[in-house]
Structure formats: structure tokens, C-alpha cells
Coordinates of C-alpha atoms and ligand atoms in Angstrom, one line a residue:
Chain A
M70 CA 28.9 -14.9 -4.7
T71 CA 25.4 -13.4 -4.7
A72 CA 23.9 -11.8 -1.7
V73 CA 21.0 -13.3 0.2
A74 CA 18.1 -11.0 -0.4
V75 CA 15.5 -12.5 2.0
E76 CA 16.1 -15.0 4.7
F77 CA 13.5 -16.7 6.9
K78 CA 14.8 -18.1 10.1
N79 CA 12.3 -20.5 11.9
V80 CA 9.4 -18.2 11.1
C81 CA 6.0 -19.0 12.5
K82 CA 2.7 -17.1 12.1
H83 CA -0.2 -17.7 14.4
F84 CA -3.4 -15.8 13.9
P85 CA -5.4 -15.2 17.1
E86 CA -8.2 -17.7 17.6
A87 CA -6.7 -20.0 14.9
E88 CA -6.1 -23.6 15.9
V89 CA -2.9 -24.1 14.0
N90 CA -0.1 -21.9 12.7
A91 CA -0.9 -20.3 9.3
V92 CA 2.9 -20.5 8.7
S93 CA 5.0 -23.0 10.6
H94 CA 8.7 -23.1 11.2
V95 CA 9.9 -21.8 7.8
S96 CA 13.6 -21.4 7.3
L97 CA 14.9 -20.6 3.8
K98 CA 17.2 -18.3 1.9
I99 CA 16.4 -16.4 -1.3
N100 CA 19.3 -15.2 -3.3
Q101 CA 19.4 -11.8 -5.0
G102 CA 18.1 -12.0 -8.5
E103 CA 16.2 -15.3 -8.0
F104 CA 12.7 -15.7 -9.3
I105 CA 11.0 -17.7 -6.6
T106 CA 7.4 -18.9 -6.9
I107 CA 5.4 -19.9 -3.9
L108 CA 3.0 -22.8 -4.8
G109 CA 0.3 -24.4 -2.8
T110 CA -3.4 -25.0 -2.5
S111 CA -5.7 -22.3 -1.1
G112 CA -5.2 -21.7 2.6
S113 CA -1.7 -23.3 2.6
G114 CA -0.2 -20.1 3.9
K115 CA 1.3 -18.6 0.8
T116 CA -0.1 -15.1 1.2
T117 CA 0.7 -15.1 4.9
L118 CA 4.3 -16.1 4.2
M119 CA 4.7 -13.3 1.7
K120 CA 3.0 -10.6 3.7
M121 CA 5.4 -11.1 6.6
V122 CA 8.2 -10.0 4.2
N123 CA 6.8 -6.5 3.8
R124 CA 5.4 -6.5 7.3
L125 CA 1.7 -6.5 6.4
H126 CA 1.6 -9.3 8.9
D127 CA 3.7 -9.4 12.1
I128 CA 5.9 -12.4 12.6
T129 CA 4.7 -14.5 15.6
S130 CA 8.2 -16.1 16.2
G131 CA 11.4 -16.3 14.3
D132 CA 13.1 -13.7 12.2
I133 CA 13.2 -12.4 8.6
F134 CA 16.3 -10.7 7.3
F135 CA 16.4 -8.3 4.3
F136 CA 19.9 -8.2 2.9
G137 CA 21.2 -9.2 6.3
E138 CA 19.1 -6.8 8.3
N139 CA 16.4 -8.0 10.7
I140 CA 13.3 -6.5 9.2
N141 CA 11.8 -5.7 12.6
S142 CA 14.7 -3.4 13.3
L143 CA 14.0 -1.2 10.2
P144 CA 11.5 1.7 10.2
V145 CA 8.5 0.0 8.6
V146 CA 7.2 2.6 6.2
E147 CA 10.6 3.4 4.7
Y148 CA 11.4 -0.3 4.5
R149 CA 8.3 -1.1 2.5
R150 CA 9.3 1.5 -0.1
K151 CA 12.3 -0.8 -0.9
I152 CA 9.9 -3.6 -1.9
G153 CA 7.6 -3.6 -4.9
Y154 CA 4.2 -5.1 -4.1
V155 CA 1.6 -6.4 -6.6
V156 CA -1.7 -7.9 -5.6
Q157 CA -4.4 -9.7 -7.5
Q158 CA -6.4 -7.4 -9.8
G159 CA -3.7 -4.8 -9.5
G160 CA -5.1 -2.9 -6.5
L161 CA -4.8 0.3 -8.6
F162 CA -6.1 3.5 -7.2
P163 CA -9.3 4.2 -9.2
H164 CA -9.2 7.9 -8.7
M165 CA -5.7 8.3 -10.1
T166 CA -4.6 8.2 -13.8
V167 CA -2.2 5.5 -14.9
A168 CA 0.6 8.1 -14.7
E169 CA -0.4 9.1 -11.2
N170 CA -0.7 5.5 -10.1
I171 CA 2.8 4.7 -11.3
A172 CA 4.2 7.9 -9.8
V173 CA 2.9 7.2 -6.2
V174 CA 6.2 6.0 -4.7
P175 CA 8.5 8.4 -6.6
H176 CA 6.1 11.1 -5.5
I177 CA 6.4 10.0 -1.8
L178 CA 10.2 9.9 -2.2
K179 CA 10.0 13.5 -3.5
W180 CA 11.6 13.0 -6.9
D181 CA 11.5 16.1 -9.1
K182 CA 8.8 16.3 -11.7
E183 CA 11.0 15.7 -14.8
K184 CA 12.5 12.6 -13.2
I185 CA 9.1 11.2 -12.4
D186 CA 7.7 11.9 -15.9
A187 CA 10.7 10.2 -17.5
R188 CA 10.4 7.2 -15.2
V189 CA 6.6 6.8 -15.9
D190 CA 7.3 6.8 -19.7
E191 CA 10.1 4.3 -19.3
L192 CA 8.0 2.0 -17.2
L193 CA 5.0 2.2 -19.6
E194 CA 7.3 1.2 -22.4
M195 CA 8.8 -1.6 -20.3
V196 CA 5.3 -3.2 -19.7
G197 CA 4.4 -2.7 -23.3
L198 CA 1.8 0.1 -23.1
K199 CA 2.0 3.1 -25.4
K200 CA 2.5 6.2 -23.2
E201 CA 0.5 8.5 -25.4
L202 CA -2.5 6.2 -25.2
Y203 CA -2.4 5.1 -21.6
K204 CA -0.8 7.8 -19.5
D205 CA -3.9 9.8 -18.8
R206 CA -6.4 7.0 -18.7
Y207 CA -8.0 5.8 -15.5
P208 CA -7.9 2.2 -14.3
R209 CA -11.5 1.5 -15.1
Q210 CA -10.7 2.3 -18.8
L211 CA -8.2 -0.6 -18.9
S212 CA -8.6 -4.3 -19.4
G213 CA -7.7 -6.7 -16.6
G214 CA -4.4 -7.5 -18.3
Q215 CA -3.6 -3.9 -18.8
Q216 CA -4.4 -3.1 -15.2
Q217 CA -2.0 -5.8 -14.1
R218 CA 0.8 -4.3 -16.3
I219 CA 0.2 -1.0 -14.6
G220 CA 0.3 -2.7 -11.2
I221 CA 3.7 -4.2 -12.1
A222 CA 5.0 -0.8 -13.4
R223 CA 3.8 0.9 -10.3
A224 CA 5.6 -1.7 -8.1
M225 CA 8.8 -1.2 -10.0
A226 CA 8.7 2.6 -10.0
S227 CA 11.4 3.2 -7.5
D228 CA 13.5 0.3 -8.8
P229 CA 13.1 -1.9 -5.7
A230 CA 15.5 -4.8 -5.4
V231 CA 12.8 -7.2 -4.3
M232 CA 9.3 -7.6 -5.7
L233 CA 6.4 -9.4 -4.0
M234 CA 3.6 -10.6 -6.2
D235 CA 0.5 -12.3 -4.8
E236 CA -1.4 -14.2 -7.5
P237 CA -1.1 -11.2 -9.9
F238 CA -2.4 -13.1 -12.9
G239 CA -5.0 -15.1 -11.0
A240 CA -8.0 -13.4 -12.5
I241 CA -6.8 -13.1 -16.0
D242 CA -7.8 -15.2 -19.1
A243 CA -5.4 -17.9 -20.1
I244 CA -4.0 -16.2 -23.2
T245 CA -3.3 -12.9 -21.6
R246 CA -1.8 -14.7 -18.7
E247 CA 0.7 -16.4 -20.9
N248 CA 1.7 -13.1 -22.4
L249 CA 2.1 -11.5 -19.0
Q250 CA 4.1 -14.4 -17.8
D251 CA 6.4 -14.1 -20.8
E252 CA 6.9 -10.4 -20.3
L253 CA 7.5 -10.8 -16.6
L254 CA 10.2 -13.3 -17.4
R255 CA 11.7 -11.0 -19.9
I256 CA 11.7 -8.1 -17.4
Q257 CA 13.2 -10.2 -14.7
K258 CA 16.0 -11.5 -17.0
A259 CA 16.8 -7.9 -18.0
L260 CA 16.7 -6.3 -14.6
H261 CA 17.6 -9.2 -12.3
K262 CA 15.0 -8.4 -9.7
T263 CA 14.5 -10.7 -6.8
I264 CA 10.9 -11.8 -7.1
L265 CA 8.6 -13.7 -4.8
F266 CA 5.5 -14.8 -6.7
V267 CA 2.6 -16.5 -5.1
T268 CA 0.4 -18.8 -7.3
H269 CA -1.8 -21.9 -7.0
D270 CA -1.3 -22.7 -10.6
I271 CA 1.4 -25.5 -11.0
S272 CA 2.2 -24.7 -14.6
E273 CA 2.7 -21.0 -13.7
A274 CA 4.9 -21.8 -10.7
F275 CA 7.1 -24.1 -12.7
K276 CA 7.3 -21.9 -15.8
L277 CA 8.3 -18.7 -13.9
G278 CA 10.2 -20.0 -10.9
D279 CA 14.0 -20.5 -10.8
R280 CA 13.1 -22.3 -7.6
V281 CA 9.7 -23.2 -6.2
I282 CA 8.5 -23.2 -2.6
V283 CA 5.8 -25.9 -2.3
M284 CA 3.6 -25.2 0.7
H285 CA 1.0 -27.2 2.5
E286 CA -0.7 -26.6 5.8
G287 CA 1.7 -23.7 6.6
K288 CA 4.8 -25.8 6.1
V289 CA 7.4 -25.7 3.3
Q290 CA 7.2 -29.2 1.8
Q291 CA 10.0 -28.7 -0.7
F292 CA 12.1 -25.7 -1.9
D293 CA 13.9 -26.6 -5.1
T294 CA 14.1 -26.1 -8.9
P295 CA 11.1 -27.2 -10.9
D296 CA 13.1 -30.0 -12.5
R297 CA 14.2 -31.5 -9.2
I298 CA 10.7 -31.2 -7.7
M299 CA 9.3 -33.0 -10.6
L300 CA 12.0 -35.7 -10.7
H301 CA 12.6 -36.0 -7.0
P302 CA 9.6 -34.9 -5.1
A303 CA 10.4 -34.6 -1.4
N304 CA 7.4 -36.5 -0.1
D305 CA 4.1 -38.0 -1.1
F306 CA 2.2 -34.8 -0.8
V307 CA 4.5 -33.0 -3.3
A308 CA 4.5 -36.0 -5.7
K309 CA 0.8 -36.1 -5.7
F310 CA 0.3 -32.3 -5.9
V311 CA 2.6 -31.8 -8.9
S312 CA 1.5 -35.1 -10.5
A313 CA 5.2 -36.2 -10.7
D314 CA 4.2 -39.6 -12.1
D315 CA 2.2 -38.1 -14.9
V316 CA 4.1 -38.2 -18.1
M317 CA 2.2 -35.3 -19.7
K318 CA 2.8 -33.2 -16.6
K319 CA 6.5 -33.9 -16.8
L320 CA 6.7 -33.0 -20.4
Q321 CA 4.9 -29.7 -19.6
V322 CA 7.2 -28.8 -16.7
L323 CA 10.6 -30.2 -17.4
K324 CA 13.0 -28.1 -19.4
V325 CA 15.2 -29.2 -22.3
H326 CA 18.4 -28.6 -20.3
T327 CA 17.5 -31.3 -17.8
I328 CA 17.9 -34.1 -20.3
M329 CA 20.4 -32.4 -22.6
D330 CA 23.6 -34.3 -23.5
G331 CA 26.9 -32.8 -24.6
L332 CA 27.3 -32.3 -28.3
S333 CA 28.5 -35.3 -30.2
I334 CA 30.6 -34.4 -33.2
K335 CA 28.6 -36.2 -35.8
T336 CA 26.0 -33.5 -36.1
S337 CA 25.3 -34.1 -39.8
N338 CA 22.0 -32.8 -41.0
Q339 CA 19.8 -32.3 -38.1
L340 CA 17.9 -29.1 -38.7
A341 CA 15.6 -29.0 -35.6
V342 CA 16.9 -26.7 -32.8
A343 CA 15.3 -26.2 -29.4
H344 CA 16.1 -23.7 -26.7
V345 CA 17.6 -24.8 -23.4
D346 CA 14.5 -23.4 -21.5
D347 CA 11.9 -24.9 -23.8
T348 CA 9.7 -27.5 -22.2
L349 CA 9.9 -31.1 -23.2
E350 CA 6.4 -30.7 -24.6
T351 CA 7.8 -28.2 -27.1
L352 CA 10.7 -30.6 -27.8
L353 CA 8.3 -33.5 -28.4
K354 CA 6.4 -31.4 -31.0
L355 CA 9.7 -30.7 -32.6
F356 CA 10.6 -34.3 -32.9
M357 CA 7.2 -35.1 -34.3
T358 CA 7.2 -32.4 -36.9
S359 CA 10.8 -32.8 -38.0
S360 CA 11.1 -36.6 -37.9
T361 CA 14.7 -36.5 -36.8
Q362 CA 16.4 -38.8 -34.2
T363 CA 18.2 -35.9 -32.5
V364 CA 17.4 -32.3 -31.8
L365 CA 20.1 -29.7 -31.3
V366 CA 19.9 -27.3 -28.3
K367 CA 20.8 -23.6 -28.3
D368 CA 21.3 -21.1 -25.4
D369 CA 20.1 -17.5 -25.1
K370 CA 22.9 -16.4 -27.4
D371 CA 21.9 -18.8 -30.1
K372 CA 25.0 -20.9 -29.5
I373 CA 24.5 -24.6 -30.0
V374 CA 25.3 -26.1 -26.6
G375 CA 24.1 -29.7 -26.7
E376 CA 21.7 -32.2 -28.1
V377 CA 18.8 -34.5 -27.1
S378 CA 18.1 -37.8 -28.7
W379 CA 14.7 -39.3 -29.1
H380 CA 15.8 -42.1 -26.9
R381 CA 16.7 -39.8 -24.1
L382 CA 13.3 -38.0 -24.3
S383 CA 11.3 -41.2 -24.4
A384 CA 13.1 -42.4 -21.3
I385 CA 11.2 -39.7 -19.4
A386 CA 8.1 -41.8 -19.8
S387 CA 9.4 -44.7 -18.0
Chain B
M25 CA -48.5 40.7 -1.0
L26 CA -47.8 44.3 -0.4
A27 CA -47.4 43.8 3.3
F28 CA -45.1 41.1 2.6
M29 CA -42.8 43.3 0.5
T30 CA -43.1 46.2 2.9
Y31 CA -42.0 44.1 5.7
A32 CA -38.9 43.0 3.9
E33 CA -38.2 46.6 2.9
R34 CA -38.5 47.9 6.4
Y35 CA -36.8 45.0 8.3
Y36 CA -34.4 43.6 5.7
G37 CA -31.6 44.3 8.1
K38 CA -33.4 42.1 10.7
L39 CA -34.1 39.4 8.1
I40 CA -30.5 39.2 7.2
G41 CA -29.6 39.1 10.9
Y42 CA -31.9 36.1 11.4
F43 CA -30.5 34.4 8.4
L44 CA -26.9 35.0 9.5
D45 CA -27.6 33.7 13.0
H46 CA -29.1 30.6 11.5
F47 CA -26.2 30.2 9.1
K48 CA -23.8 30.5 12.0
I49 CA -25.6 27.9 14.0
C50 CA -25.8 25.5 11.1
M51 CA -22.2 25.9 10.1
L52 CA -20.9 25.5 13.7
T53 CA -23.1 22.4 14.0
M54 CA -21.8 20.9 10.8
F55 CA -18.2 21.7 11.7
F56 CA -18.4 19.9 15.1
S57 CA -20.6 17.1 13.7
I58 CA -18.1 16.2 11.1
L59 CA -15.2 16.7 13.5
I60 CA -16.7 14.1 15.7
A61 CA -18.3 11.7 13.1
V62 CA -15.1 11.1 11.1
P63 CA -13.0 9.7 14.0
I64 CA -16.0 7.6 15.2
S65 CA -16.5 6.3 11.7
L66 CA -12.8 5.5 11.3
M67 CA -12.9 3.6 14.6
L68 CA -16.0 1.6 13.5
T69 CA -14.5 0.8 10.1
K70 CA -11.5 -0.6 11.9
H71 CA -13.4 -2.4 14.7
K72 CA -16.4 -3.8 13.0
R73 CA -17.6 -5.5 16.2
L74 CA -18.3 -2.1 17.8
S75 CA -20.3 -1.0 14.9
K76 CA -23.7 -2.5 15.8
G77 CA -23.8 -1.2 19.3
V78 CA -22.6 2.3 18.5
M79 CA -25.0 2.6 15.5
A80 CA -27.9 1.5 17.8
V81 CA -27.0 4.2 20.3
L82 CA -26.7 6.9 17.6
G83 CA -30.0 5.7 16.1
A84 CA -31.7 5.9 19.5
I85 CA -30.5 9.5 20.0
Y86 CA -31.8 10.3 16.6
A87 CA -35.2 9.0 17.5
I88 CA -35.7 11.2 20.5
P89 CA -37.9 14.2 19.6
S90 CA -35.8 17.3 19.6
M91 CA -38.1 19.2 22.0
A92 CA -37.6 16.4 24.5
L93 CA -33.9 16.4 24.1
F94 CA -33.8 20.2 24.6
A95 CA -36.0 19.9 27.6
M96 CA -33.7 17.3 29.1
L97 CA -30.5 19.3 28.5
V98 CA -31.6 22.8 29.4
P99 CA -31.5 22.1 33.1
Y100 CA -27.8 21.2 32.8
M101 CA -26.6 23.3 29.9
G102 CA -28.9 26.3 30.1
L103 CA -30.7 28.1 27.3
G104 CA -28.9 29.4 24.3
T105 CA -26.9 28.6 21.2
T106 CA -24.4 26.3 22.8
T107 CA -27.1 23.9 24.0
A108 CA -28.8 24.0 20.6
I109 CA -25.6 23.2 18.7
F110 CA -24.8 20.4 21.1
V111 CA -28.2 18.8 20.5
L112 CA -28.0 19.3 16.7
V113 CA -24.5 17.8 16.7
L114 CA -25.8 14.7 18.6
Y115 CA -28.6 14.3 16.1
N116 CA -26.3 14.4 13.1
Q117 CA -24.1 11.6 14.3
S118 CA -26.5 8.9 13.2
I119 CA -26.7 10.1 9.6
L120 CA -23.0 11.2 9.3
V121 CA -21.5 8.1 10.9
R122 CA -23.7 5.7 8.8
N123 CA -22.6 7.4 5.6
T124 CA -19.0 7.9 6.5
V125 CA -18.6 4.2 7.5
A126 CA -20.4 3.2 4.2
G127 CA -18.0 5.5 2.4
F128 CA -14.8 4.0 3.9
D129 CA -16.2 0.5 3.5
S130 CA -16.7 1.2 -0.2
V131 CA -12.9 1.6 -0.7
D132 CA -11.4 -1.4 -2.4
K133 CA -9.5 -3.5 0.2
M134 CA -6.8 -4.3 -2.3
A135 CA -6.2 -0.6 -3.1
V136 CA -5.7 0.1 0.6
E137 CA -3.4 -2.9 1.0
S138 CA -1.4 -1.8 -2.0
A139 CA -1.1 1.6 -0.5
V140 CA 0.2 0.3 2.8
G141 CA 2.4 -2.3 1.2
M142 CA 4.1 0.2 -1.1
G143 CA 5.1 2.3 1.8
M144 CA 2.5 5.1 2.3
S145 CA 2.4 6.4 5.9
P146 CA -1.0 6.0 7.7
W147 CA -1.8 9.6 6.9
Q148 CA -0.9 9.2 3.3
V149 CA -3.1 6.1 3.0
F150 CA -5.9 8.1 4.5
S151 CA -5.6 11.4 2.6
K152 CA -4.5 10.0 -0.8
V153 CA -6.5 6.8 -1.0
R154 CA -9.2 6.2 1.5
L155 CA -10.7 9.7 1.8
P156 CA -10.8 10.6 -2.0
I157 CA -12.5 7.3 -2.7
A158 CA -14.9 7.5 0.2
L159 CA -15.7 11.2 -0.3
P160 CA -18.8 11.0 -2.5
V161 CA -20.7 8.8 0.0
I162 CA -19.5 11.0 2.9
L163 CA -20.6 14.1 1.1
S164 CA -24.0 12.6 0.6
G165 CA -24.3 12.1 4.3
I166 CA -23.1 15.7 4.9
R167 CA -25.8 17.0 2.5
I168 CA -28.6 15.1 4.2
A169 CA -27.3 16.1 7.7
M170 CA -27.1 19.7 6.5
I171 CA -30.7 19.8 5.3
A172 CA -31.8 18.2 8.5
T173 CA -29.8 20.7 10.5
I174 CA -31.3 23.7 8.7
G175 CA -34.7 22.5 9.6
S176 CA -34.1 21.4 13.2
A177 CA -32.2 24.6 13.9
T178 CA -35.4 26.5 13.6
I179 CA -36.8 24.6 16.6
A180 CA -33.7 25.6 18.6
A181 CA -35.3 29.1 18.8
T182 CA -37.5 27.6 21.5
I183 CA -34.4 27.6 23.8
N184 CA -33.3 31.1 22.7
A185 CA -30.8 30.1 20.2
G186 CA -32.0 32.7 17.7
G187 CA -31.9 32.3 13.9
I188 CA -34.8 31.9 11.5
G189 CA -36.7 29.9 14.1
A190 CA -37.0 33.1 16.2
L191 CA -38.8 34.8 13.3
L192 CA -41.1 31.8 12.8
F193 CA -42.1 31.4 16.5
D194 CA -42.4 35.2 16.8
G195 CA -44.8 35.1 13.9
L196 CA -46.6 32.1 15.3
Q197 CA -47.2 33.7 18.7
T198 CA -48.5 37.0 17.3
M199 CA -50.3 35.3 14.4
N200 CA -48.2 37.4 12.0
F201 CA -48.4 35.6 8.7
V202 CA -45.8 37.8 7.0
K203 CA -43.2 36.8 9.5
M204 CA -44.1 33.2 9.2
I205 CA -43.9 33.3 5.5
W206 CA -40.6 35.1 5.5
G207 CA -39.3 32.6 7.9
T208 CA -40.4 29.7 5.8
I209 CA -39.0 31.2 2.6
L210 CA -35.6 31.9 4.3
A211 CA -35.3 28.4 5.7
A212 CA -36.5 26.7 2.6
S213 CA -34.2 28.6 0.2
F214 CA -31.3 28.1 2.6
A215 CA -31.9 24.4 2.4
L216 CA -32.4 24.3 -1.3
I217 CA -29.3 26.3 -2.0
F218 CA -27.1 24.1 0.2
N219 CA -28.7 21.0 -1.3
M220 CA -27.7 22.2 -4.7
I221 CA -24.1 23.2 -3.8
L222 CA -23.5 19.9 -2.0
E223 CA -25.0 17.9 -4.8
K224 CA -22.6 19.5 -7.2
L225 CA -19.6 18.7 -4.9
E226 CA -20.9 15.2 -4.4
K227 CA -21.2 14.6 -8.2
R228 CA -17.7 16.0 -8.7
A229 CA -16.3 13.8 -5.9
L230 CA -18.0 10.8 -7.4
L231 CA -16.6 11.3 -10.9
K232 CA -13.2 11.8 -9.3
A233 CA -13.4 8.7 -7.1
R234 CA -14.4 6.6 -10.1
G235 CA -11.9 8.0 -12.4
E236 CA -14.4 9.7 -14.7
Y237 CA -13.6 13.3 -13.9
I238 CA -12.5 15.4 -16.8
P239 CA -11.0 18.8 -15.8
R240 CA -12.3 21.8 -17.6
K241 CA -9.1 22.6 -19.5
A242 CA -8.9 19.1 -20.9
K243 CA -12.5 19.2 -22.1
N244 CA -11.9 22.4 -24.0
K245 CA -8.9 21.3 -26.0
Ligands
ADP253 N1 -6.0 -12.0 8.6 C1 -6.2 -13.3 9.0 N2 -6.8 -13.6 10.2 C2 -7.0 -14.8 10.6 N3 -6.6 -15.9 9.8 C3 -6.1 -15.7 8.6 C4 -5.8 -14.4 8.2 N4 -5.2 -14.5 6.9 C5 -5.1 -15.8 6.7 N5 -5.6 -16.5 7.7 C6 -5.6 -18.0 7.7 O1 -4.3 -18.5 7.6 C7 -4.3 -19.6 6.7 C8 -3.4 -19.3 5.5 O2 -4.0 -18.3 4.7 P1 -3.3 -17.7 3.5 O3 -1.9 -17.3 3.8 O4 -4.2 -16.5 3.0 O5 -3.4 -18.9 2.4 P2 -3.1 -18.9 0.8 O6 -2.6 -17.5 0.4 O7 -2.1 -20.0 0.6 O8 -4.4 -19.2 0.2 C9 -5.7 -19.9 6.3 O9 -6.2 -20.9 7.2 C10 -6.5 -18.6 6.6 O10 -7.8 -18.8 7.0
MG254 MG1 -3.5 -16.2 -1.0

């Protein structure tokens, strides 16, 4: 059984002079190793919800637990060092080199120099930047996407169990954003970090999240897997917000494994193979380009684990 | 010209004395000015609502003619260096606080939030992030205040604070041009030298804050 990394118990946040709660009666549990996306329109309370986790905002009522401990009982500065934090546009320190930026927390934790240097190199490699080229550069000499990579490396420097990311790719062009999303997924798969990731972009939330928190007016509308949200929206708001009745949207969001059937023996000469985590959109293209009636499905280890018939896919439309 | 040189030759010890007195007044003034301006600025940066009122008060003080302020304070504080420094420190607050607040305001909010969020202590956030980024603008304020102080401090001689002003007023009273010229030269070169030094520091701080600073050794290799 996996541990619960972060638990909200009836959490409310009320800002002075505001008419309504910015976050209202949120109770939910986030398991260790889960990639959670927080989705909602602007002003729905996503950032506020996240900032209560690392105590940038005080909780008005209710409790948040971090691996079972009430966060208000922990010394705040030391507690924050256990959590990686990435903000929009990186929030890098302009007067520090890339290496110095990444080394901030290890430095505070008084690691010795060799250990810090080795860690900086390791992290640069992890986020796909050549250390010889980037170590001594300053943030202003980097593109937006590169700055975001450094922001992620910096947040991971002391190997925190939990990462908070507030619209980290919000200001980045579409193609770079796709690349960053893919790399973040790869990193998360390799390191099993618990990630809370705020976004207002539905595709991004559904692509990245193992589970998605849909927020509206400070309340959690639904907290479930992308597939279940798409197929069984909890209320009208969610249905409308994620366009659950839009076939194209479904194809973009739903993954192959949701409609996959067990392997029938007569797999004669189908050549087309999809991945369990591919979207139905990708699957549709595969059908159209290979002109088969059935596509095989493989898992991460390239093992064939099932199949999807054209029939099954077209049923999604109805 | 000759009289001018002879005076320096005969009284160079005295000239140096005036200069050192002046230097001391200016340095003490700047020290206390900064010591007071930084906390005020930090408070105003945090509580924006206070900013307007406090800046108005500091601006009003700045607008009082220095002679008037000296005249007002001497009955309470007496003649001498302490009163002079007190007045000069008061004057400086307007320039220093304005620039220091502008400096701290120029720091990227997201950088500060990252610093706090990643677990820096309040002191670390200040010394490692806010101050280095705000420094060029703060230094610019210090430079302007320093030049103003060097000038205003000459007037402080009217309340027996000493310094280059004593030489100037002495010259003025006895219509001794040599003294007046020496006083002017001393005060002006003092101001110019400090302007240069502080400009250098400011430039360096600016390059550092922006991430454009290249240390010497890296340049040479
Ligand atoms: N520091 C603050 N002071 C007062 N109100 C705030 C503050 N931060 C956010 N709010 C309000 O709380 C609500 C939720 O904001 P936020 O969590 O930033 O939304 P989101 O991140 O989903 O766009 C908004 O109505 C916003 O105006
Ligand atoms: Mg937000």
C-alpha cells in the first residue's frame, strides 16, 4: 500500500475583505508517486489550494497533512525544503548562474562542494541541457523553455518527495510546451515524485495527470482519472468545462487502455500497434493509415497486452 | 596663483584637517541615513498603504531650507556636529527611501516567491535575493544622497559643525578669496571622487543584478 503524501481535510481559505472563500471545504488524499493536475478557470482557487501546501498561504480552517503530519505543526522553513516549487516563468534568480540557481537549496542544506557540483551536473543532464554549455550562463541568456527546465532542476535539487508546479509551462510556445510535458512525464515515471501541477489547459491537465482535480469557485467539482472525468463527468459544470460530449475532445483525451479489449487468439496479420497510453486520436490515425480492422496494444515493456477493434473505437462517438 | 599655492603650503595641515572633519561628518551622516532608510523602505515595500503618507512627510522635510531646520533645532539640540548630522540624516531620508523602495519593488515577485517557497529563511531571502537585485537602484540613491550631503554639510559650519564649510565661511567673512577657492576645490573634488567611486560600484552591482557581470579572471582566460 502506498503512503498518502498530501491530505486535505475540510480545508477552507478566506482572504480578508473577500466575499466568498477562495478555497472551500476541500477534502482529498494524494498518494505518494501520483501525478495530480489541478484544472480550472482563472480565479477558481487552483493557486490558492497549492500555496496552502507549502504554507505560502495560511489555512483559514481545516488541516493539511504531509505524510501524516499536520503541516502547521512543522517548522515552516525546514518543511518547505522538503517540497520542490516551480512557478510560471521559472522565478529564477537573475543574478545567479544556472549552476548557482540549481544549487540554492543544497547550499542552504550545507552539502559539501563536490556533492553539490555532482548534483548540478546530474540535474542538468536530467532536464536535457548540456552542462558545459549552460552551467555558467545567466537566466537572461536562456530561452523561456530552458529557463523552465532550470526551474524544474532547481526544484528537484534536494530530491524532494513532493513537487508543486503552478502553471509552469503557461507562458511557453505550444511545441516547446509539448516537449517539456513529455520530459516531465519521463522524469516522473523514472523518479516517482508526487507532483501537484496547476494548469488551466484541459489537454495539459489530462495528458499529465494520473488524476485531475477539477476546480470551480473554490470547490473541487471532481477528482478522478482523466478517462472517468471524460466518460462520467460529476456534474454539468465539469461536463461543459471538459466538453465531455465533444467527440474530438474525447479522442484527444481518452487513452487507448480505456477501450482496450483482451487479446483474441486470431491475431493474424495486423501490423498496427498502439501504446496503452496513446490517445484515441493517435489510434484513429493508426486505423486510417493502416486500413486494418483491429489494432494491437503494447505496454511500456513492448509486450502486446490487448487489442482495439474499429467497432470499439467508433462506439465512442455515439 | 602664488598666494593660492603658498596658502596650501603653509596651511596644508589645516586643509587636511578641514577635509577630514568634513569626511567624518559625511560618513557618519551616510551611515546613519542608510541605517534608518533601509528599515523604513522595507516597511513601505511591505505595507504599500503607508507609502504615500510617509513619502509626503519625508518630501516635506526635504523641502525645508537647511538654515531654517538648523535654526529650529539648535534651541533643542545645541550647536555642533551632532545637530548637523541629525539634520543631514533627516534630509537624506527622502532620496534614500524613494530609491530603496524602488529598488526592492524592482525585484521580480516570482523570484521572491520561489525563494520563500523553496525554504529560504527571511534573512536568506533578503540577503541572497532581494538585496543583490535591488542594490543598483539603492546605490544610485546613496550616490545622490552622498553628493547632496557633501554640499549641505558645508552649511553645517554655520552651527559650528566644522569641516570644509568652516573654511568657506571664514573666507567669506574676511573676504579671503584664497580660502574660499580652496574650500570650493576641496568640496567639489570630494563630491566628484565619491560620485566616480559610487558610479563604479553601481555599474558593477547592475551587471551583477542582471546577470551580465563577468569576473576579471573569466575575462582573461
Ligand atoms: N493574496 C490574495 N489576496 C486576496 N485575494 C486573493 C489573493 N490570492 C488570490 N485571491 C483571490 O482568490 C481567488 C482564487 O485565486 P487563485 O487561487 O489565484 O485562482 P487561480 O490560480 O485558479 O487562477 C480569486 O478570486 C482571487 O482574486
Ligand atoms: Mg493561478
